[in-house]
Coordinates of C-alpha atoms in Angstrom, one line a residue:
Chain A
X1 CA 0.0 0.0 0.3
X2 CA 1.7 3.3 -0.9
X3 CA 2.5 5.3 2.3
X4 CA 0.9 8.6 1.2
X5 CA -2.7 6.9 1.6
X6 CA -1.7 6.2 5.0
X7 CA 0.0 8.8 6.4
X8 CA -2.2 12.0 5.3
X9 CA -6.1 10.7 6.6
X10 CA -3.9 9.2 9.8
X11 CA -2.5 12.4 10.5
X12 CA -6.1 14.1 9.8
X13 CA -7.9 11.8 12.0
X14 CA -5.0 13.0 14.6
X15 CA -6.1 16.5 14.2
X16 CA -9.7 15.7 13.9
X17 CA -9.4 13.6 17.8
X18 CA -7.9 16.6 19.2
X19 CA -10.3 19.0 17.5
X20 CA -13.2 17.0 19.4
X21 CA -11.3 17.3 22.5
X22 CA -10.7 20.4 22.6
X23 CA -14.4 21.5 21.4
X24 CA -15.4 19.3 24.5
X25 CA -13.2 21.8 26.4
X26 CA -13.8 25.5 24.8
X27 CA -17.2 24.5 23.9
X28 CA -17.2 27.2 21.0
X29 CA -16.4 26.8 17.7
X30 CA -16.0 29.0 15.0
X31 CA -15.5 28.1 11.4
X32 CA -13.8 30.0 8.8
X33 CA -16.1 33.0 7.6
X34 CA -15.3 35.1 4.4
X35 CA -17.2 38.0 6.8
X36 CA -14.2 38.0 9.4
X37 CA -11.8 37.6 6.6
X38 CA -9.2 40.1 8.1
X39 CA -9.8 37.7 11.6
X40 CA -9.5 34.6 10.1
X41 CA -6.1 35.3 7.9
X42 CA -2.5 35.6 8.9
X43 CA 0.3 36.2 7.0
X44 CA 3.9 35.0 7.7
X45 CA 7.7 36.0 6.3
X46 CA 10.0 32.9 6.9
X47 CA 13.7 33.0 6.3
X48 CA 16.7 30.3 6.4
X49 CA 19.8 31.2 6.1
X50 CA 22.1 27.7 4.8
X51 CA 19.1 26.0 6.5
X52 CA 17.1 24.3 3.7
X53 CA 18.3 20.9 2.1
X54 CA 15.9 19.0 0.2
X55 CA 16.7 15.6 -2.2
X56 CA 14.0 14.3 -4.5
X57 CA 12.9 10.9 -4.6
X58 CA 14.6 8.8 -6.8
X59 CA 14.4 9.9 -10.1
X60 CA 16.7 8.3 -13.0
X61 CA 19.9 5.7 -12.3
X62 CA 23.5 6.4 -13.2
X63 CA 25.2 3.3 -14.5
X64 CA 28.6 2.5 -14.1
X65 CA 30.5 -0.7 -15.9
X66 CA 31.9 -3.0 -13.7
X67 CA 32.7 -5.6 -16.1
X68 CA 30.0 -8.4 -16.9
X69 CA 27.8 -6.4 -14.7
X70 CA 26.4 -2.8 -15.1
X71 CA 25.5 -1.1 -11.7
X72 CA 22.9 1.1 -11.7
X73 CA 23.0 4.5 -9.0
X74 CA 20.2 5.7 -8.3
X75 CA 20.0 9.5 -8.9
X76 CA 18.3 12.3 -7.1
X77 CA 18.0 16.1 -7.3
X78 CA 19.2 17.8 -4.4
X79 CA 18.4 21.5 -3.4
X80 CA 20.9 23.3 -0.7
X81 CA 19.4 26.6 0.1
X82 CA 22.1 29.1 1.0
X83 CA 19.1 31.4 1.5
X84 CA 15.1 30.8 1.4
X85 CA 12.7 32.7 1.9
X86 CA 8.9 31.9 2.1
X87 CA 5.6 34.1 2.2
X88 CA 3.1 32.0 4.7
X89 CA -0.5 32.7 4.5
X90 CA -2.5 31.0 7.0
X91 CA -6.6 30.8 6.9
X92 CA -7.9 29.8 10.1
X93 CA -9.9 26.9 9.0
X94 CA -11.7 26.3 12.9
X95 CA -10.9 27.9 15.8
X96 CA -11.6 25.8 19.3
X97 CA -12.4 29.4 21.4
X98 CA -9.7 31.3 21.8
X99 CA -6.9 29.0 22.2
X100 CA -6.6 26.7 19.4
X101 CA -7.3 26.4 15.9
X102 CA -7.3 24.2 13.1
X103 CA -5.3 26.4 9.9
X104 CA -4.4 25.5 6.2
X105 CA -1.0 27.4 5.2
X106 CA -0.1 27.6 1.9
X107 CA 3.6 28.6 1.9
X108 CA 5.2 30.0 -1.7
X109 CA 8.8 29.8 -1.5
X110 CA 11.9 30.9 -3.8
X111 CA 15.8 29.8 -2.9
X112 CA 18.9 31.0 -3.9
X113 CA 20.3 27.8 -3.9
X114 CA 23.0 25.0 -6.0
X115 CA 20.8 22.8 -7.7
X116 CA 22.3 19.0 -9.2
X117 CA 20.9 15.8 -10.3
X118 CA 23.6 13.6 -8.7
X119 CA 24.9 10.5 -6.6
X120 CA 25.3 9.9 -3.6
X121 CA 29.0 9.2 -4.9
X122 CA 29.1 12.7 -6.9
X123 CA 28.3 11.4 -10.4
X124 CA 26.8 14.6 -12.1
X125 CA 24.0 13.1 -14.1
X126 CA 22.8 14.3 -17.4
X127 CA 20.2 12.6 -19.3
X128 CA 22.4 12.9 -23.1
X129 CA 23.0 9.8 -25.1
X130 CA 25.0 7.6 -24.1
X131 CA 28.2 6.7 -26.7
X132 CA 30.6 4.1 -27.3
X133 CA 33.5 6.3 -25.8
X134 CA 31.3 6.3 -22.5
X135 CA 31.0 2.7 -22.5
X136 CA 34.7 2.2 -22.7
X137 CA 35.5 4.6 -20.3
X138 CA 33.6 2.5 -17.7
X139 CA 30.2 5.0 -17.6
X140 CA 27.0 4.4 -19.5
X141 CA 25.7 7.8 -18.8
X142 CA 27.0 11.4 -19.8
X143 CA 28.1 13.8 -16.8
X144 CA 28.6 16.7 -16.2
X145 CA 31.5 18.7 -14.7
X146 CA 29.3 21.6 -12.1
X147 CA 26.4 22.0 -10.8
X148 CA 22.6 22.0 -12.9
X149 CA 21.9 25.4 -12.2
X150 CA 20.5 27.3 -9.2
X151 CA 17.4 28.9 -8.1
X152 CA 14.8 26.6 -6.9
X153 CA 10.9 27.2 -6.1
X154 CA 8.5 25.8 -3.7
X155 CA 4.6 25.8 -3.2
X156 CA 2.5 23.5 -0.8
X157 CA -0.6 23.2 1.2
X158 CA -0.6 21.7 5.1
X159 CA -2.9 21.6 7.3
X160 CA -2.3 21.6 11.5
X161 CA -3.4 22.8 14.7
X162 CA -2.5 26.1 16.4
X163 CA -2.0 26.0 20.2
X164 CA -1.3 29.4 21.9
X165 CA 0.1 32.0 20.3
X166 CA -1.3 32.8 17.2
X167 CA -3.5 30.4 17.0
X168 CA -6.4 32.8 17.3
X169 CA -6.6 36.6 16.9
X170 CA -7.4 36.9 20.7
X171 CA -5.0 34.8 22.5
X172 CA -2.3 36.6 24.8
X173 CA -0.4 33.9 25.6
X174 CA 3.4 34.7 25.6
X175 CA 4.1 31.1 23.8
X176 CA 2.6 29.2 21.0
X177 CA 2.8 25.8 19.1
X178 CA 1.8 24.8 15.4
X179 CA 1.5 21.1 14.7
X180 CA 1.3 20.6 10.8
X181 CA 1.7 18.3 7.7
X182 CA 1.0 18.2 3.8
X183 CA 2.0 18.5 0.5
X184 CA 4.9 20.4 -0.8
X185 CA 5.7 20.4 -4.7
X186 CA 9.6 21.9 -5.3
X187 CA 10.7 23.0 -8.5
X188 CA 14.7 23.4 -9.9
X189 CA 16.4 24.6 -11.0
X190 CA 15.2 27.6 -12.4
X191 CA 18.6 28.8 -13.9
X192 CA 19.8 26.5 -15.7
X193 CA 23.4 26.6 -16.6
X194 CA 24.4 28.0 -19.9
X195 CA 27.3 25.6 -20.7
X196 CA 25.5 22.5 -20.3
X197 CA 23.3 23.1 -23.7
X198 CA 20.8 20.8 -22.8
X199 CA 17.2 22.2 -22.9
X200 CA 15.4 21.9 -20.6
X201 CA 13.0 19.4 -22.1
X202 CA 15.8 17.4 -21.8
X203 CA 15.4 17.1 -18.5
X204 CA 11.7 16.7 -18.5
X205 CA 10.1 15.1 -15.1
X206 CA 13.7 15.2 -13.2
X207 CA 13.4 19.2 -12.3
X208 CA 9.9 18.2 -10.0
X209 CA 8.8 16.7 -7.8
X210 CA 6.7 16.5 -4.8
X211 CA 7.0 15.3 -1.0
X212 CA 4.7 14.9 1.6
X213 CA 6.0 17.2 4.8
X214 CA 5.6 17.6 8.6
X215 CA 6.1 21.4 10.0
X216 CA 6.5 22.2 13.8
X217 CA 6.6 25.5 14.9
X218 CA 7.5 27.5 18.5
X219 CA 5.5 31.2 17.9
X220 CA 6.7 33.9 20.4
X221 CA 6.0 37.1 20.3
X222 CA 6.7 38.9 17.2
X223 CA 8.9 35.5 15.4
X224 CA 8.7 32.3 15.7
X225 CA 10.8 29.2 14.4
X226 CA 9.7 26.1 12.1
X227 CA 11.1 22.6 11.4
X228 CA 10.1 21.3 8.5
X229 CA 10.6 17.9 7.4
X230 CA 9.7 15.1 4.7
X231 CA 7.1 12.2 5.9
X232 CA 7.8 9.9 3.5
X233 CA 11.6 9.7 2.9
X234 CA 13.0 5.9 1.1
X235 CA 15.8 4.4 1.5
X236 CA 17.5 2.9 -1.9
X237 CA 19.9 0.1 -1.9
X238 CA 22.6 -0.6 -4.2
X239 CA 26.0 -2.1 -4.7
X240 CA 28.7 0.0 -6.2
X241 CA 30.8 -1.0 -9.5
X242 CA 33.6 -3.3 -6.6
X243 CA 30.4 -5.1 -5.1
X244 CA 29.7 -3.1 -1.9
X245 CA 26.3 -2.4 -0.8
X246 CA 25.5 1.2 -0.4
X247 CA 22.6 3.5 0.6
X248 CA 21.4 6.9 0.1
X249 CA 18.1 8.2 1.6
X250 CA 16.3 10.2 -0.8
X251 CA 13.3 11.8 -0.9
X252 CA 13.9 13.5 2.5
X253 CA 13.2 17.2 3.1
X254 CA 15.0 19.5 6.0
X255 CA 14.5 23.2 6.7
X256 CA 14.6 25.2 10.0
X257 CA 13.3 28.9 9.1
X258 CA 12.9 32.0 11.7
X259 CA 9.3 33.6 10.7
X260 CA 8.2 37.0 11.2
X261 CA 4.4 37.9 11.5
X262 CA 3.0 40.3 8.9
X263 CA 0.4 42.5 9.5
X264 CA -1.4 42.6 12.9
Chain B
X1 CA -5.4 18.9 26.2
X2 CA -2.0 17.5 27.4
X3 CA -3.1 13.9 27.2
X4 CA -4.3 15.4 23.8
X5 CA -0.9 16.5 22.8
X6 CA 0.8 13.5 24.3
X7 CA -1.0 10.9 21.9
X8 CA -0.4 13.5 19.3
X9 CA 3.3 13.4 19.2
X10 CA 4.0 9.9 20.1
X11 CA 1.5 8.9 16.8
X12 CA 3.0 11.5 14.7
X13 CA 6.7 9.5 16.1
X14 CA 4.8 5.8 15.0
X15 CA 4.0 7.5 11.5
X16 CA 7.1 9.3 10.9
X17 CA 9.4 6.2 11.9
X18 CA 7.4 4.2 9.9
X19 CA 7.1 5.9 6.8
X20 CA 10.8 5.2 5.8
X21 CA 10.4 2.7 2.4
X22 CA 13.0 0.2 0.8
X23 CA 13.9 0.4 -2.5
X24 CA 16.5 -2.2 -3.8
X25 CA 18.9 -1.6 -7.2
X26 CA 20.3 -4.9 -8.8
X27 CA 23.1 -5.1 -10.9
X28 CA 22.0 -5.5 -14.3
X29 CA 23.8 -8.1 -16.9
X30 CA 23.8 -6.2 -20.5
X31 CA 23.7 -8.2 -23.6
X32 CA 27.7 -7.0 -24.4
X33 CA 27.8 -8.6 -27.7
X34 CA 25.6 -5.9 -29.1
X35 CA 28.4 -3.3 -28.1
X36 CA 31.1 -4.5 -31.2
X37 CA 31.1 -5.0 -34.9
X38 CA 27.1 -5.9 -35.8
X39 CA 27.1 -7.9 -39.4
X40 CA 23.3 -8.7 -39.2
X41 CA 20.1 -7.0 -37.8
X42 CA 16.5 -8.5 -38.2
X43 CA 13.6 -7.0 -36.5
X44 CA 10.2 -8.9 -36.4
X45 CA 6.9 -8.3 -35.4
X46 CA 6.0 -7.8 -31.9
X47 CA 9.5 -6.7 -29.8
X48 CA 11.5 -9.6 -31.9
X49 CA 14.7 -8.3 -32.8
X50 CA 17.7 -10.4 -33.9
X51 CA 21.8 -9.3 -34.5
X52 CA 24.9 -11.2 -35.1
X53 CA 28.0 -9.3 -34.2
X54 CA 31.6 -10.2 -34.2
X55 CA 31.1 -11.5 -30.6
X56 CA 28.2 -14.0 -30.4
X57 CA 24.5 -13.6 -31.4
X58 CA 21.1 -11.8 -29.4
X59 CA 17.5 -12.9 -29.8
X60 CA 15.2 -10.4 -28.2
X61 CA 11.9 -12.3 -27.8
X62 CA 10.2 -9.4 -25.9
X63 CA 11.4 -5.8 -24.3
X64 CA 14.1 -6.7 -21.8
X65 CA 13.4 -10.6 -22.3
X66 CA 16.7 -11.4 -24.3
X67 CA 19.3 -14.7 -24.8
X68 CA 23.1 -14.2 -26.2
X69 CA 25.9 -16.4 -27.0
X70 CA 28.8 -15.8 -27.4
X71 CA 31.1 -16.8 -30.3
X72 CA 32.7 -19.8 -28.8
X73 CA 29.5 -21.4 -27.6
X74 CA 28.7 -22.3 -31.9
X75 CA 30.0 -22.5 -35.0
X76 CA 31.2 -19.0 -36.1
X77 CA 30.1 -18.1 -39.4
X78 CA 32.3 -15.8 -41.6
X79 CA 31.1 -12.2 -42.4
X80 CA 29.4 -13.3 -45.6
X81 CA 27.7 -15.9 -44.5
X82 CA 25.8 -14.0 -41.5
X83 CA 25.3 -10.9 -44.2
X84 CA 23.8 -13.6 -47.1
X85 CA 22.5 -16.0 -44.6
X86 CA 18.0 -16.8 -44.8
X87 CA 17.0 -16.1 -41.1
X88 CA 13.6 -16.6 -39.5
X89 CA 11.7 -16.6 -36.6
X90 CA 8.6 -17.8 -35.3
X91 CA 7.0 -18.7 -31.7
X92 CA 10.4 -18.2 -30.1
X93 CA 12.7 -19.5 -32.2
X94 CA 15.0 -18.1 -34.9
X95 CA 16.6 -20.3 -37.4
X96 CA 20.1 -19.2 -39.5
X97 CA 20.8 -21.1 -43.0
X98 CA 23.4 -20.4 -45.3
X99 CA 23.8 -23.1 -47.7
X100 CA 23.7 -26.4 -46.0
X101 CA 24.5 -24.9 -42.6
X102 CA 22.2 -23.8 -40.1
X103 CA 22.1 -22.6 -36.8
X104 CA 18.7 -22.8 -34.7
X105 CA 18.0 -20.2 -31.2
X106 CA 15.5 -20.8 -28.8
X107 CA 14.9 -19.8 -25.2
X108 CA 16.6 -23.2 -24.3
X109 CA 19.8 -22.4 -26.1
X110 CA 21.5 -22.8 -29.7
X111 CA 22.0 -25.5 -31.9
X112 CA 24.1 -25.4 -34.6
X113 CA 24.4 -28.0 -37.1
X114 CA 24.7 -29.2 -41.4
X115 CA 21.9 -30.5 -43.5
X116 CA 21.9 -34.0 -44.7
X117 CA 24.7 -33.6 -47.5
X118 CA 24.4 -36.9 -48.7
X119 CA 21.7 -36.3 -51.1
X120 CA 21.0 -33.3 -53.3
X121 CA 19.3 -30.5 -51.9
X122 CA 19.4 -27.9 -54.8
X123 CA 18.0 -24.0 -54.2
X124 CA 16.9 -24.7 -50.6
X125 CA 15.2 -22.1 -48.3
X126 CA 14.2 -22.2 -45.0
X127 CA 10.9 -21.7 -42.4
X128 CA 10.0 -22.1 -38.7
X129 CA 6.1 -22.8 -39.0
X130 CA 4.0 -21.4 -37.0
X131 CA 4.3 -24.0 -34.1
X132 CA 8.4 -24.1 -33.8
X133 CA 9.4 -26.6 -36.3
X134 CA 12.8 -25.6 -38.4
X135 CA 12.5 -26.8 -41.9
X136 CA 14.2 -26.8 -45.0
X137 CA 13.0 -27.1 -49.0
X138 CA 14.7 -28.0 -51.8
X139 CA 15.2 -29.6 -54.8
X140 CA 16.3 -33.3 -53.6
X141 CA 16.0 -35.7 -57.1
X142 CA 16.2 -34.9 -60.4
X143 CA 14.0 -37.1 -63.0
X144 CA 13.1 -36.7 -66.5
X145 CA 9.7 -36.8 -68.0
X146 CA 8.5 -38.3 -71.0
X147 CA 9.7 -35.4 -73.4
X148 CA 12.9 -36.4 -71.8
X149 CA 12.8 -32.6 -69.8
X150 CA 14.4 -32.5 -66.6
X151 CA 11.8 -32.4 -63.6
X152 CA 13.1 -31.9 -59.7
X153 CA 11.7 -33.6 -57.3
X154 CA 10.9 -31.2 -53.8
X155 CA 12.3 -32.6 -50.5
X156 CA 11.2 -31.3 -47.0
X157 CA 14.3 -31.8 -44.1
X158 CA 13.0 -30.9 -40.8
X159 CA 15.3 -30.0 -38.0
X160 CA 15.3 -32.8 -34.9
X161 CA 16.7 -32.7 -32.2
X162 CA 19.3 -35.7 -32.9
X163 CA 19.9 -34.1 -36.2
X164 CA 17.4 -34.0 -39.3
X165 CA 15.0 -36.4 -40.9
X166 CA 14.7 -35.8 -44.8
X167 CA 10.7 -36.3 -46.4
X168 CA 10.6 -37.3 -50.1
X169 CA 7.8 -35.7 -52.0
X170 CA 6.1 -36.0 -55.3
X171 CA 5.9 -31.8 -55.7
X172 CA 7.8 -31.4 -59.0
X173 CA 8.9 -28.8 -60.6
X174 CA 10.0 -28.6 -64.4
X175 CA 13.4 -27.7 -66.1
X176 CA 11.2 -24.6 -67.8
X177 CA 10.3 -23.4 -64.1
X178 CA 13.2 -24.5 -62.3
X179 CA 14.0 -21.7 -59.9
X180 CA 14.8 -21.2 -56.1
X181 CA 12.9 -21.8 -53.7
X182 CA 11.0 -19.9 -50.9
X183 CA 8.1 -21.0 -48.6
X184 CA 5.6 -19.1 -46.6
X185 CA 2.8 -20.5 -44.2
X186 CA -0.8 -19.0 -44.7
X187 CA -3.4 -18.8 -42.1
X188 CA -4.3 -22.2 -42.1
X189 CA -1.2 -23.5 -41.0
X190 CA -0.6 -24.9 -44.4
X191 CA 3.0 -24.7 -45.6
X192 CA 2.8 -22.5 -49.1
X193 CA 6.2 -23.4 -51.6
X194 CA 6.1 -20.7 -53.9
X195 CA 8.1 -21.9 -56.9
X196 CA 6.0 -22.4 -60.7
X197 CA 3.8 -24.2 -59.7
X198 CA 2.7 -22.9 -56.4
X199 CA 2.2 -26.1 -53.8
X200 CA 0.4 -25.9 -50.9
X201 CA 0.6 -28.5 -48.4
X202 CA -1.3 -29.6 -45.1
X203 CA 0.3 -32.7 -43.8
X204 CA 4.0 -31.6 -44.4
X205 CA 4.8 -32.7 -41.3
X206 CA 4.4 -36.4 -41.6
X207 CA 4.4 -37.4 -45.8
X208 CA 3.7 -34.2 -47.1
X209 CA 1.2 -36.1 -49.9
X210 CA -1.9 -34.0 -49.2
X211 CA -0.7 -30.9 -51.6
X212 CA -3.0 -29.0 -53.9
X213 CA -1.2 -28.1 -57.1
X214 CA -1.8 -24.1 -58.3
X215 CA 0.2 -23.2 -61.8
X216 CA -0.8 -19.8 -63.5
X217 CA -2.8 -19.9 -66.4
X218 CA -2.8 -16.3 -67.2
X219 CA -0.5 -12.6 -67.2
X220 CA 3.1 -13.9 -66.1
X221 CA 2.9 -17.0 -66.2
X222 CA 6.9 -18.2 -67.1
X223 CA 7.8 -17.0 -63.7
X224 CA 11.0 -19.2 -62.1
X225 CA 9.7 -18.6 -58.5
X226 CA 8.1 -16.0 -55.7
X227 CA 11.0 -15.0 -53.3
X228 CA 10.4 -13.6 -49.6
X229 CA 6.9 -14.4 -50.3
X230 CA 3.5 -13.2 -48.0
X231 CA 0.4 -14.2 -48.9
X232 CA -2.9 -12.4 -48.0
X233 CA -6.4 -13.1 -49.1
X234 CA -5.5 -16.2 -51.3
X235 CA -2.8 -13.7 -53.2
X236 CA 0.3 -14.7 -53.0
X237 CA 3.0 -11.3 -53.2
X238 CA 6.7 -11.5 -53.2
X239 CA 10.3 -10.5 -55.5
X240 CA 11.2 -11.5 -58.9
X241 CA 14.9 -12.6 -56.7
X242 CA 15.6 -12.3 -52.9
X243 CA 17.1 -8.7 -52.5
X244 CA 21.0 -9.3 -51.5
X245 CA 24.1 -6.8 -52.1
X246 CA 24.6 -8.6 -54.7
X247 CA 21.5 -8.8 -56.1
X248 CA 19.1 -6.0 -55.8
X249 CA 15.5 -6.5 -56.6
X250 CA 13.9 -4.4 -58.8
X251 CA 10.3 -6.5 -59.4
X252 CA 7.9 -8.4 -57.1
X253 CA 5.0 -10.5 -58.5
X254 CA 1.3 -10.4 -57.7
X255 CA 0.1 -14.1 -57.8
X256 CA -3.5 -14.3 -57.4
X257 CA -4.3 -18.5 -56.4
X258 CA -8.2 -18.1 -57.2
X259 CA -7.8 -16.7 -60.5
X260 CA -4.2 -18.3 -61.0
X261 CA -3.0 -14.9 -62.5
X262 CA 0.6 -13.5 -61.9
X263 CA 1.1 -9.8 -62.1
X264 CA 4.7 -8.1 -62.4
X265 CA 5.3 -5.1 -61.0
X266 CA 7.9 -2.8 -61.1
X267 CA 9.3 -0.7 -58.3
X268 CA 10.2 2.1 -59.6
X269 CA 7.0 2.8 -61.3
X270 CA 5.6 3.3 -57.7
X271 CA 8.7 3.9 -56.3
X272 CA 10.9 7.4 -56.3
X273 CA 14.1 6.3 -55.8
X274 CA 17.4 8.3 -55.2
X275 CA 20.6 8.9 -57.3
X276 CA 22.7 7.5 -55.3
X277 CA 22.4 3.8 -54.5
X278 CA 22.0 0.4 -56.2
X279 CA 18.7 -0.4 -55.8
X280 CA 16.4 -2.6 -52.6
X281 CA 19.2 -5.1 -51.5
X282 CA 17.0 -6.0 -48.3
X283 CA 13.3 -7.2 -47.6
X284 CA 12.8 -5.7 -44.1
X285 CA 9.5 -7.2 -43.4
X286 CA 5.7 -7.0 -44.7
X287 CA 3.0 -4.7 -43.6
X288 CA -0.1 -6.4 -45.1
X289 CA 0.5 -6.2 -49.2
X290 CA 3.2 -4.2 -48.6
X291 CA 6.6 -4.8 -49.1
X292 CA 9.5 -3.2 -46.3
X293 CA 12.4 -2.7 -48.6
X294 CA 16.0 -1.1 -47.5
X295 CA 17.5 1.0 -50.7
X296 CA 21.1 2.1 -49.0
X297 CA 22.7 4.6 -50.7
X298 CA 26.4 4.7 -51.4
X299 CA 27.2 8.2 -51.1
X300 CA 29.5 8.4 -48.6
X301 CA 30.5 10.5 -46.1
X302 CA 27.9 13.4 -45.5
X303 CA 29.0 14.9 -42.1
X304 CA 26.3 15.1 -39.4
X305 CA 24.6 18.0 -41.3
X306 CA 20.7 15.4 -41.6
X307 CA 22.1 13.7 -45.3
X308 CA 19.9 11.1 -46.3
X309 CA 21.9 7.8 -45.7
X310 CA 19.1 5.2 -46.2
X311 CA 15.8 5.1 -47.0
X312 CA 12.9 2.6 -46.2
X313 CA 10.2 2.2 -49.0
X314 CA 7.0 0.5 -47.9
X315 CA 5.4 -0.5 -51.5
X316 CA 2.6 -1.9 -51.3
X317 CA 1.5 -4.3 -54.1
X318 CA -2.3 -4.3 -53.5
X319 CA -2.8 -0.7 -54.0
X320 CA 0.1 -0.1 -55.8
X321 CA 1.6 2.9 -53.7
X322 CA 4.5 4.0 -52.3
X323 CA 5.7 5.6 -49.2
X324 CA 9.3 6.1 -47.9
X325 CA 11.5 6.8 -44.2
X326 CA 14.7 8.0 -45.1
X327 CA 17.4 7.7 -42.3
X328 CA 19.9 10.8 -42.7
X329 CA 22.9 11.2 -41.0
X330 CA 23.9 12.3 -37.4
X331 CA 27.0 12.8 -35.0
X332 CA 27.3 9.4 -34.7
X333 CA 26.4 8.1 -38.5
X334 CA 28.0 10.5 -41.2
X335 CA 28.8 8.0 -43.8
X336 CA 26.6 5.8 -45.7
X337 CA 29.0 2.6 -45.7
X338 CA 29.2 2.6 -41.9
X339 CA 25.6 1.1 -41.7
X340 CA 26.4 -2.9 -41.8
X341 CA 22.3 -3.3 -41.7
X342 CA 19.2 -2.2 -40.5
X343 CA 16.3 -4.1 -39.6
X344 CA 12.6 -2.9 -39.4
X345 CA 9.5 -3.4 -38.4
X346 CA 6.1 -1.1 -39.7
X347 CA 4.9 -1.4 -36.7
X348 CA 7.2 1.1 -34.8
X349 CA 8.9 3.8 -36.3
X350 CA 12.1 2.8 -35.2
X351 CA 15.3 1.3 -37.2
X352 CA 17.9 -0.7 -35.8
X353 CA 21.3 0.1 -37.2
X354 CA 24.0 -2.2 -37.0
X355 CA 27.1 -0.3 -37.0
X356 CA 30.8 -1.8 -36.4
X357 CA 30.7 0.3 -32.7
X358 CA 27.4 -1.4 -31.9
X359 CA 23.1 -1.7 -32.4
X360 CA 21.9 1.2 -32.4
X361 CA 18.3 2.4 -32.6
X362 CA 17.2 5.3 -35.1
X363 CA 13.9 7.3 -34.4
X364 CA 12.3 7.4 -37.8
X365 CA 10.0 10.6 -36.7
X366 CA 12.9 12.6 -34.7
X367 CA 15.9 11.0 -36.4
X368 CA 17.5 10.9 -32.9
X369 CA 19.8 8.0 -32.5
X370 CA 21.1 6.4 -29.4
X371 CA 23.0 3.0 -28.4
X372 CA 20.2 0.0 -28.4
X373 CA 21.7 -1.1 -24.8
X374 CA 20.9 2.2 -23.5
X375 CA 17.1 1.4 -24.0
X376 CA 17.6 -1.6 -21.8
X377 CA 18.7 0.5 -18.7
X378 CA 15.8 2.5 -17.4
X379 CA 14.8 3.0 -14.0
X380 CA 13.5 -0.1 -12.3

């Protein structure tokens, strides 16, 4: 069974249970309404200097000639964020009194980053045709000398529970907690290095991917800290050309961000 | 609330730790015989493909389903023998014959040997039946009729587990019509011998005594044989001679077995052949009544600018029309003489090109060319 089909409903069930519990305690529930849009929407700006790293799922194979056998190595797209900025609007869908809410976050991210399609061992993948020269040299795929490109973008949707500060507009607590899960689509690189010559279309299917993510946040007055992580990583086991077993974790997401509340 | 929060964190931790999926990549055993000098390529219907190279033989039954044999595993043939061999594929078996020699490939292995040389087997041809029986048909005896004219008697020789066995028949061809033999199976599984006359044999596996003789009565009645034939709606279509680099085929026959009339058609009446070339040098496939044929040019070095190097024609004998596809030069293929052989089946837009550096896949729509073994490497 696909893990994604299990995780998302499970998390939603958890939030529902907690929501029911909170409802029982608070005895007052407010649903999102366009009439009170200003009170139900929050805005945040998140910034991550050198604290953003993500790897795509296993997208292709890099083949190494090991004599009588060809050894496939998993290729993934990886993003190292140098400066990553996110604008994150938050819609409070359900408010439980003034102490808790269930909110939808829609993070939109632009990252100054290096982006590369590579193997764990550093072989830089290119989808150019295999030629005889490559085979004699022991490699069945062409390779690049430099990273594929720069800049990446992301857009996602997370549903989560906010407790304490920031959970509702009326809440006066000093600290708040945010727990969310959702889906994030990543695209990169936005700028391909010119000397690669390969057209962007040659990398079709290798430059964007989607991933389930979870997010934990601590909200203080005026600022917050968010840790975002991948929920369904994949461990790819493979043999190198010497026959030794290697493992690489793909479909990962790691980001630590400091957030600033925009507006009231 | 605290109790709920604790439950939440416990649940989240459980989910997070159980979400890691494990994937295993296994090493791949690639057919390395396809990265050496290619001598012969044949593409059959479906995904079946055969290639003979300096290193060995490759037989593909379906995508990523193949067997390979190294040259030390069987009696190797010369370049010229492979170039001229008749190759037939059916029921996951491939039969290659050259003169009295044969090589039979299947999943279970390779058999190579000689047909029975103890008696005549003139102008033989070979085929594999739809049920997988490999056989050769030739003139096995010569007699004289009442007018003292020579008469050639047809024999059938089957390849069996422990050699071959011959079946003498009563099928006879007169001296005037003596020519090469070729064979095809009709939709009923009968063996059709396309000599003059045409013989349709239903019990070819036993004693070949139950056969029908159909001699032409109108049209081009004095033909000798119909080569590389196909049979569609009781009409036999084929070439005046088997196309080869030594003898291009310029004309084709259409023998309507119902009306017993034979028509001869010149290909260049319907196809606009290029200036540089020697004609149709290879039959590639049948697309119903359309013959797929290879017309290589002898233009030489042309660079990588997309100049035409070879043509594939589909000449429809029933509709009397012609369609062409072109193989153009590129960074890998810049010389017409570099093409050792071409395999093509009408059901795809792909030609398989044998070069001295290996077997390549050529997309006739986009003119892109890649090494064949690359198609066997994909994300699993």
